[in-house]
Short mmCIF file of C-alpha atoms in Angstrom, two decimals:
data_model
loop_
_atom_site.label_atom_id
_atom_site.label_comp_id
_atom_site.label_asym_id
_atom_site.label_seq_id
_atom_site.Cartn_x
_atom_site.Cartn_y
_atom_site.Cartn_z
CA UNK S 1 -22.83 -16.90 -93.41
CA UNK S 2 -22.25 -16.70 -89.66
CA UNK S 3 -20.18 -19.42 -88.00
CA UNK S 4 -20.05 -20.42 -84.36
CA UNK S 5 -16.93 -19.59 -82.38
CA UNK S 6 -16.97 -21.72 -79.25
CA UNK S 7 -13.56 -20.41 -78.18
CA UNK S 8 -15.26 -17.27 -76.88
CA UNK S 9 -16.52 -19.32 -73.93
CA UNK S 10 -13.00 -19.22 -72.49
CA UNK S 11 -12.82 -15.42 -72.36
CA UNK S 12 -12.12 -13.97 -68.93
CA UNK S 13 -14.48 -11.43 -67.36
CA UNK S 14 -13.34 -9.14 -64.53
CA UNK S 15 -16.03 -8.64 -61.89
CA UNK S 16 -16.05 -6.83 -58.57
CA UNK S 17 -14.45 -9.65 -56.62
CA UNK S 18 -12.20 -11.51 -59.01
CA UNK S 19 -11.83 -13.01 -62.48
CA UNK S 20 -13.99 -15.85 -63.85
CA UNK S 21 -14.43 -17.54 -67.21
CA UNK S 22 -17.28 -16.19 -69.26
CA UNK S 23 -19.03 -19.56 -69.37
CA UNK S 24 -19.04 -19.69 -65.53
CA UNK S 25 -20.43 -16.17 -65.09
CA UNK S 26 -24.00 -16.13 -63.78
CA UNK S 27 -24.37 -12.40 -63.17
CA UNK S 28 -25.13 -9.67 -65.70
CA UNK S 29 -22.02 -7.64 -66.55
CA UNK S 30 -21.72 -5.11 -69.37
CA UNK S 31 -18.44 -3.58 -70.47
CA UNK S 32 -17.51 -0.41 -72.34
CA UNK S 33 -14.01 0.34 -73.61
CA UNK S 34 -12.33 3.70 -74.18
CA UNK S 35 -12.82 3.40 -77.95
CA UNK S 36 -16.59 3.45 -77.38
CA UNK S 37 -16.36 6.73 -75.46
CA UNK S 38 -13.73 8.79 -77.27
CA UNK S 39 -15.91 9.47 -80.33
CA UNK S 40 -18.79 10.89 -78.26
CA UNK S 41 -18.69 14.69 -77.99
CA UNK S 42 -19.74 14.89 -74.36
CA UNK S 43 -18.22 16.47 -71.27
CA UNK S 44 -19.92 13.96 -68.98
CA UNK S 45 -18.78 10.34 -68.83
CA UNK S 46 -22.30 9.17 -67.96
CA UNK S 47 -23.82 10.91 -70.99
CA UNK S 48 -21.24 9.19 -73.17
CA UNK S 49 -22.72 5.84 -72.04
CA UNK S 50 -26.17 6.74 -73.42
CA UNK S 51 -27.77 3.81 -75.28
CA UNK S 52 -24.68 1.61 -74.84
CA UNK S 53 -25.77 -0.52 -71.86
CA UNK S 54 -28.96 -2.64 -72.01
CA UNK S 55 -31.18 -1.95 -69.01
CA UNK S 56 -29.48 1.36 -68.15
CA UNK S 57 -31.70 4.44 -68.18
CA UNK S 58 -29.94 7.83 -68.20
CA UNK S 59 -31.97 11.00 -67.68
CA UNK S 60 -30.63 14.54 -67.63
CA UNK S 61 -32.14 16.53 -64.77
CA UNK S 62 -32.86 19.54 -67.03
CA UNK S 63 -31.97 21.05 -70.38
CA UNK S 64 -29.43 23.32 -68.72
CA UNK S 65 -25.84 22.90 -69.89
CA UNK S 66 -23.82 20.91 -67.40
CA UNK S 67 -26.84 19.59 -65.53
CA UNK S 68 -26.53 16.29 -63.70
CA UNK S 69 -27.55 12.86 -64.92
CA UNK S 70 -29.64 10.36 -62.96
CA UNK S 71 -28.93 6.68 -63.58
CA UNK S 72 -31.29 3.72 -63.22
CA UNK S 73 -30.21 0.13 -63.75
CA UNK S 74 -33.14 -2.15 -64.53
CA UNK S 75 -35.72 0.25 -63.14
CA UNK S 76 -36.26 2.10 -59.89
CA UNK S 77 -36.10 0.12 -56.65
CA UNK S 78 -37.19 2.79 -54.19
CA UNK S 79 -39.91 5.44 -54.16
CA UNK S 80 -38.21 7.78 -51.68
CA UNK S 81 -34.49 6.94 -51.51
CA UNK S 82 -31.91 7.40 -54.25
CA UNK S 83 -31.91 4.92 -57.14
CA UNK S 84 -28.45 5.84 -58.41
CA UNK S 85 -25.89 3.02 -58.58
CA UNK S 86 -22.61 2.94 -56.68
CA UNK S 87 -19.71 4.30 -58.75
CA UNK S 88 -16.17 3.06 -58.14
CA UNK S 89 -13.19 4.79 -59.76
CA UNK S 90 -9.96 2.77 -59.61
CA UNK S 91 -11.37 0.76 -56.72
CA UNK S 92 -12.42 3.74 -54.58
CA UNK S 93 -16.08 4.66 -53.96
CA UNK S 94 -16.86 7.88 -55.84
CA UNK S 95 -20.45 8.33 -54.70
CA UNK S 96 -23.51 8.34 -56.94
CA UNK S 97 -22.44 11.16 -59.29
CA UNK S 98 -19.47 11.35 -61.62
CA UNK S 99 -17.49 14.40 -62.74
CA UNK S 100 -14.93 12.66 -64.92
CA UNK S 101 -14.01 13.32 -68.52
CA UNK S 102 -14.63 10.41 -70.93
CA UNK S 103 -11.12 10.78 -72.40
CA UNK S 104 -9.59 9.72 -69.04
CA UNK S 105 -11.46 6.40 -68.90
CA UNK S 106 -9.88 3.12 -69.97
CA UNK S 107 -12.92 0.88 -69.36
CA UNK S 108 -16.26 0.65 -67.55
CA UNK S 109 -17.86 -2.44 -66.10
CA UNK S 110 -21.55 -2.27 -65.17
CA UNK S 111 -22.84 -4.86 -62.65
CA UNK S 112 -26.62 -5.02 -62.83
CA UNK S 113 -27.94 -7.92 -60.75
CA UNK S 114 -27.76 -9.23 -57.20
CA UNK S 115 -25.16 -11.93 -57.78
CA UNK S 116 -22.74 -9.44 -59.32
CA UNK S 117 -23.21 -6.68 -56.76
CA UNK S 118 -23.42 -8.87 -53.63
CA UNK S 119 -19.90 -8.10 -52.42
CA UNK S 120 -20.77 -4.39 -52.09
CA UNK S 121 -23.69 -4.99 -49.72
CA UNK S 122 -26.49 -2.46 -49.51
CA UNK S 123 -24.41 0.18 -51.29
CA UNK S 124 -24.61 -1.92 -54.44
CA UNK S 125 -28.36 -2.50 -54.23
CA UNK S 126 -28.97 -0.23 -57.25
CA UNK S 127 -26.10 -1.68 -59.28
CA UNK S 128 -22.39 -0.91 -59.45
CA UNK S 129 -20.36 0.92 -62.10
CA UNK S 130 -16.65 0.07 -61.97
CA UNK S 131 -14.45 2.59 -63.80
CA UNK S 132 -10.77 2.12 -64.56
CA UNK S 133 -8.86 5.23 -65.64
CA UNK S 134 -5.93 5.18 -68.06
CA UNK S 135 -2.50 4.23 -66.73
CA UNK S 136 0.98 4.86 -68.05
CA UNK S 137 3.11 2.12 -69.58
CA UNK S 138 6.83 1.46 -69.83
CA UNK S 139 8.44 3.13 -72.82
CA UNK S 140 8.87 6.49 -74.46
CA UNK S 141 6.68 9.41 -73.49
CA UNK S 142 3.52 9.57 -75.60
CA UNK S 143 1.44 12.69 -76.15
CA UNK S 144 -2.13 12.48 -77.48
CA UNK S 145 -4.27 15.47 -78.41
CA UNK S 146 -7.93 15.48 -79.45
CA UNK S 147 -10.21 18.37 -80.34
CA UNK S 148 -13.78 18.77 -81.56
CA UNK S 149 -16.07 21.61 -82.54
CA UNK S 150 -19.84 21.41 -82.86
CA UNK S 151 -22.77 23.72 -83.47
CA UNK S 152 -26.29 23.67 -82.05
CA UNK S 153 -29.46 25.09 -83.51
CA UNK S 154 -33.15 24.54 -82.81
CA UNK S 155 -34.48 22.45 -85.67
CA UNK S 156 -38.17 23.19 -85.15
CA UNK S 157 -40.13 25.62 -82.99
CA UNK S 158 -43.69 25.24 -81.73
CA UNK S 159 -46.20 26.98 -83.98
CA UNK S 160 -47.94 29.79 -82.09
CA UNK S 161 -50.72 32.28 -82.77
CA UNK S 162 -50.23 35.38 -84.88
CA UNK S 163 -51.22 38.75 -83.32
CA UNK S 164 -54.59 38.63 -85.14
CA UNK S 165 -55.34 35.06 -84.06
CA UNK S 166 -54.41 35.87 -80.48
CA UNK S 167 -56.58 39.03 -80.42
CA UNK S 168 -59.51 37.07 -81.90
CA UNK S 169 -58.96 34.34 -79.28
CA UNK S 170 -59.16 36.93 -76.48
CA UNK S 171 -62.35 38.37 -77.99
CA UNK S 172 -63.92 34.91 -78.02
CA UNK S 173 -63.05 34.61 -74.31
CA UNK S 174 -65.08 37.77 -73.68
CA UNK S 175 -62.17 40.19 -73.29
CA UNK S 176 -62.09 43.62 -74.94
CA UNK S 177 -58.40 44.26 -74.09
CA UNK S 178 -57.59 43.97 -77.79
CA UNK S 179 -60.57 45.98 -79.05
CA UNK S 180 -64.09 45.27 -80.31
CA UNK S 181 -64.92 42.83 -83.07
CA UNK S 182 -64.98 45.52 -85.75
CA UNK S 183 -61.44 46.65 -84.78
CA UNK S 184 -59.75 43.23 -84.77
CA UNK S 185 -58.59 43.43 -88.41
CA UNK S 186 -56.03 46.07 -87.42
CA UNK S 187 -53.99 43.33 -85.70
CA UNK S 188 -53.34 41.73 -89.10
CA UNK S 189 -50.89 44.53 -89.89
CA UNK S 190 -49.11 44.32 -86.53
CA UNK S 191 -45.93 42.27 -86.25
CA UNK S 192 -45.82 40.31 -83.00
CA UNK S 193 -42.85 39.17 -80.97
CA UNK S 194 -41.64 35.59 -81.31
CA UNK S 195 -40.27 34.84 -77.85
CA UNK S 196 -39.17 31.37 -78.86
CA UNK S 197 -36.85 32.87 -81.44
CA UNK S 198 -35.66 35.57 -79.02
CA UNK S 199 -34.84 33.06 -76.27
CA UNK S 200 -33.74 29.99 -78.29
CA UNK S 201 -32.98 31.44 -81.71
CA UNK S 202 -29.22 31.86 -81.46
CA UNK S 203 -26.69 29.36 -82.79
CA UNK S 204 -24.80 27.66 -80.01
CA UNK S 205 -21.42 26.00 -80.18
CA UNK S 206 -19.49 23.37 -78.27
CA UNK S 207 -15.68 23.27 -78.13
CA UNK S 208 -13.72 20.42 -76.61
CA UNK S 209 -10.07 19.55 -76.47
CA UNK S 210 -7.96 17.29 -74.31
CA UNK S 211 -4.30 16.40 -74.06
CA UNK S 212 -2.82 13.28 -72.48
CA UNK S 213 0.83 12.55 -71.58
CA UNK S 214 1.86 9.04 -70.57
CA UNK S 215 4.99 6.94 -70.30
CA UNK S 216 7.45 5.65 -67.72
CA UNK S 217 10.17 3.23 -66.83
CA UNK S 218 10.22 -0.17 -65.21
CA UNK S 219 9.90 1.34 -61.73
CA UNK S 220 7.60 4.33 -62.31
CA UNK S 221 4.75 4.86 -64.76
CA UNK S 222 2.61 7.96 -65.17
CA UNK S 223 -0.45 9.20 -67.02
CA UNK S 224 -1.53 12.86 -66.87
CA UNK S 225 -4.52 14.29 -68.72
CA UNK S 226 -6.15 17.71 -69.11
CA UNK S 227 -9.45 18.41 -70.83
CA UNK S 228 -11.42 21.59 -71.48
CA UNK S 229 -15.08 21.88 -72.49
CA UNK S 230 -16.68 25.17 -73.46
CA UNK S 231 -20.30 25.50 -74.53
CA UNK S 232 -22.38 28.45 -75.67
CA UNK S 233 -25.97 27.27 -75.33
CA UNK S 234 -28.85 28.05 -77.66
CA UNK S 235 -30.73 29.63 -74.74
CA UNK S 236 -30.00 33.34 -74.47
CA UNK S 237 -27.57 34.23 -71.69
CA UNK S 238 -26.58 30.66 -70.82
CA UNK S 239 -23.27 28.87 -71.14
CA UNK S 240 -20.99 26.28 -69.62
CA UNK S 241 -17.26 25.76 -69.13
CA UNK S 242 -15.42 22.89 -67.47
CA UNK S 243 -11.79 21.92 -66.87
CA UNK S 244 -10.68 18.44 -65.80
CA UNK S 245 -7.25 17.32 -64.60
CA UNK S 246 -6.46 13.65 -64.02
CA UNK S 247 -3.12 12.25 -62.82
CA UNK S 248 -2.19 8.62 -62.19
CA UNK S 249 1.21 7.40 -60.99
CA UNK S 250 2.34 3.83 -60.27
CA UNK S 251 5.77 3.44 -58.65
CA UNK S 252 7.83 0.51 -57.37
CA UNK S 253 9.57 1.78 -54.22
CA UNK S 254 11.60 -1.40 -53.76
CA UNK S 255 11.33 -5.13 -54.36
CA UNK S 256 8.44 -5.58 -51.91
CA UNK S 257 6.74 -2.17 -51.85
CA UNK S 258 4.79 -0.27 -54.52
CA UNK S 259 2.74 2.92 -54.51
CA UNK S 260 -0.35 3.93 -56.51
CA UNK S 261 -1.53 7.54 -56.66
CA UNK S 262 -4.64 8.96 -58.37
CA UNK S 263 -5.65 12.61 -58.39
CA UNK S 264 -8.64 14.23 -60.07
CA UNK S 265 -9.83 17.83 -60.16
CA UNK S 266 -12.84 19.35 -61.92
CA UNK S 267 -13.76 23.04 -62.10
CA UNK S 268 -17.10 24.00 -63.66
CA UNK S 269 -18.72 27.36 -64.42
CA UNK S 270 -22.43 27.67 -65.30
CA UNK S 271 -24.20 30.77 -66.64
CA UNK S 272 -27.88 31.50 -67.02
CA UNK S 273 -31.25 30.06 -66.05
CA UNK S 274 -32.25 26.48 -66.72
CA UNK S 275 -35.24 25.04 -68.51
CA UNK S 276 -37.26 24.01 -65.44
CA UNK S 277 -38.64 25.89 -62.46
CA UNK S 278 -36.29 28.74 -61.60
CA UNK S 279 -36.22 32.24 -60.09
CA UNK S 280 -38.73 31.29 -57.36
CA UNK S 281 -41.25 29.78 -59.77
CA UNK S 282 -43.75 27.41 -58.21
CA UNK S 283 -43.33 24.82 -60.95
CA UNK S 284 -41.83 24.20 -64.37
CA UNK S 285 -45.21 25.20 -65.87
CA UNK S 286 -44.29 28.82 -65.04
CA UNK S 287 -40.75 28.54 -66.38
CA UNK S 288 -39.16 30.64 -69.08
CA UNK S 289 -39.41 27.73 -71.51
CA UNK S 290 -43.17 27.34 -71.04
CA UNK S 291 -43.79 31.08 -71.32
CA UNK S 292 -41.94 31.43 -74.63
CA UNK S 293 -44.77 29.44 -76.20
CA UNK S 294 -47.83 30.86 -74.42
CA UNK S 295 -46.86 34.50 -73.83
CA UNK S 296 -49.00 36.99 -75.71
CA UNK S 297 -47.26 38.06 -78.96
CA UNK S 298 -48.58 41.63 -78.63
CA UNK S 299 -49.47 43.81 -75.67
CA UNK S 300 -53.18 44.64 -75.11
CA UNK S 301 -54.51 48.11 -75.81
CA UNK S 302 -54.78 48.71 -72.07
CA UNK S 303 -51.28 47.39 -71.42
CA UNK S 304 -48.45 49.30 -69.79
CA UNK S 305 -46.32 51.36 -72.15
CA UNK S 306 -42.61 51.92 -71.89
CA UNK S 307 -43.16 55.51 -70.71
CA UNK S 308 -44.73 54.53 -67.40
CA UNK S 309 -42.84 51.25 -66.87
CA UNK S 310 -41.17 52.60 -63.71
CA UNK S 311 -44.53 53.41 -62.13
CA UNK S 312 -46.12 50.10 -63.05
CA UNK S 313 -47.02 47.73 -60.20
CA UNK S 314 -47.29 44.74 -62.53
CA UNK S 315 -45.09 41.76 -61.69
CA UNK S 316 -45.54 40.15 -65.10
CA UNK S 317 -42.37 39.96 -67.15
CA UNK S 318 -42.05 38.42 -70.58
CA UNK S 319 -39.48 35.63 -71.11
CA UNK S 320 -36.87 37.88 -72.70
CA UNK S 321 -37.02 40.35 -69.81
CA UNK S 322 -36.75 37.55 -67.27
CA UNK S 323 -33.57 36.27 -68.88
CA UNK S 324 -31.87 39.62 -69.43
CA UNK S 325 -32.85 40.95 -65.98
CA UNK S 326 -31.90 37.84 -63.98
CA UNK S 327 -28.30 37.11 -63.05
CA UNK S 328 -27.44 33.52 -62.23
CA UNK S 329 -23.94 32.08 -62.01
CA UNK S 330 -22.63 28.89 -60.44
CA UNK S 331 -19.17 27.56 -59.69
CA UNK S 332 -18.33 23.96 -58.79
CA UNK S 333 -14.93 22.71 -57.74
CA UNK S 334 -14.28 19.08 -56.90
CA UNK S 335 -11.10 17.27 -55.87
CA UNK S 336 -10.55 13.55 -55.31
CA UNK S 337 -7.31 11.88 -54.29
CA UNK S 338 -6.54 8.32 -53.36
CA UNK S 339 -3.25 6.62 -52.46
CA UNK S 340 -2.65 2.87 -52.30
CA UNK S 341 0.38 1.18 -50.71
CA UNK S 342 1.10 -2.45 -51.68
CA UNK S 343 3.40 -4.68 -49.60
CA UNK S 344 4.32 -8.12 -50.90
CA UNK S 345 6.31 -9.97 -48.20
CA UNK S 346 5.85 -13.38 -49.81
CA UNK S 347 4.98 -14.76 -53.21
CA UNK S 348 1.22 -14.74 -53.91
CA UNK S 349 0.53 -12.69 -50.74
CA UNK S 350 -0.11 -8.93 -50.97
CA UNK S 351 -1.23 -6.48 -48.30
CA UNK S 352 -2.82 -3.27 -49.59
CA UNK S 353 -3.67 -0.14 -47.63
CA UNK S 354 -5.73 2.66 -49.20
CA UNK S 355 -6.46 6.27 -48.30
CA UNK S 356 -8.95 8.49 -50.10
CA UNK S 357 -9.83 12.17 -49.79
CA UNK S 358 -12.64 14.09 -51.47
CA UNK S 359 -13.54 17.78 -51.35
CA UNK S 360 -16.38 19.71 -53.03
CA UNK S 361 -17.11 23.41 -53.27
CA UNK S 362 -20.30 24.90 -54.72
CA UNK S 363 -20.97 28.61 -55.02
#
């Protein structure tokens, strides 16, 4: 039997501009704690929130490892402008994208409606995500280490035509590239190429580990974390590696003055093509992924042989050739620092000054 607990009405909820009792809260606020994120094997904090916030729609831009995530809170509000919410990390605007490891997060608050986001003005029109990173606490130094290992494999491939079926299909279209009707049976003894298996047939793996050191005294507290993510994708020739460093220091300089420092760095390496339009393709319909399904399993009788490949003027390349003959590599490096100085000249009065610096490098 379930029993009512009216005491929960007195719980406090932290919102963007203060603290109110839960029974007095009119806006929509959702909260996620670190325990909800630490068991998700993801290198992206936004992906770790998948299916945990009602009204939040997360979509990965492509199937490529390390690709970005678009966020919609309660639907899209604009046809042309960005619909991503404002992201605040430890009180500082982080932009509309997040490159933070889930293990560094203490809690997330998601403000979804107008009354909750009003204090942020037009920047909060698409919602606000308030992130608080882990801080050190007074006491002995604590060291936490977590590691995970996972494997990836395609569970089911799209069923495609055998060489005989494909040759018969071409004959029905009026083509004689695969021979006359009386010669089609020869294709039953020919083994065709399965480009799906060649491109997506390998077993991928995902390795993650992170270490966190925290502690401090009455006057200075610190929390330093490092995380590494390494992924070998199921797509041939593609992979992903990412390193995150997060440091947070809180220090009391004297009786009236205190200092807060946050520093974050992220270095990402991406290998290989992605699943959508790439290598100057006009659309995703011409992508490597689409062609693994529809590419002819056998070459026509009039097709180019390996002997005269150098002299061929054909620009057609099968999916395997396009992957092995195309080199694509990306590097991303991002740094974010913010410093806060708190001066408390009188009881219940605090002046705070903040400085933030962000730097991105993409190659």
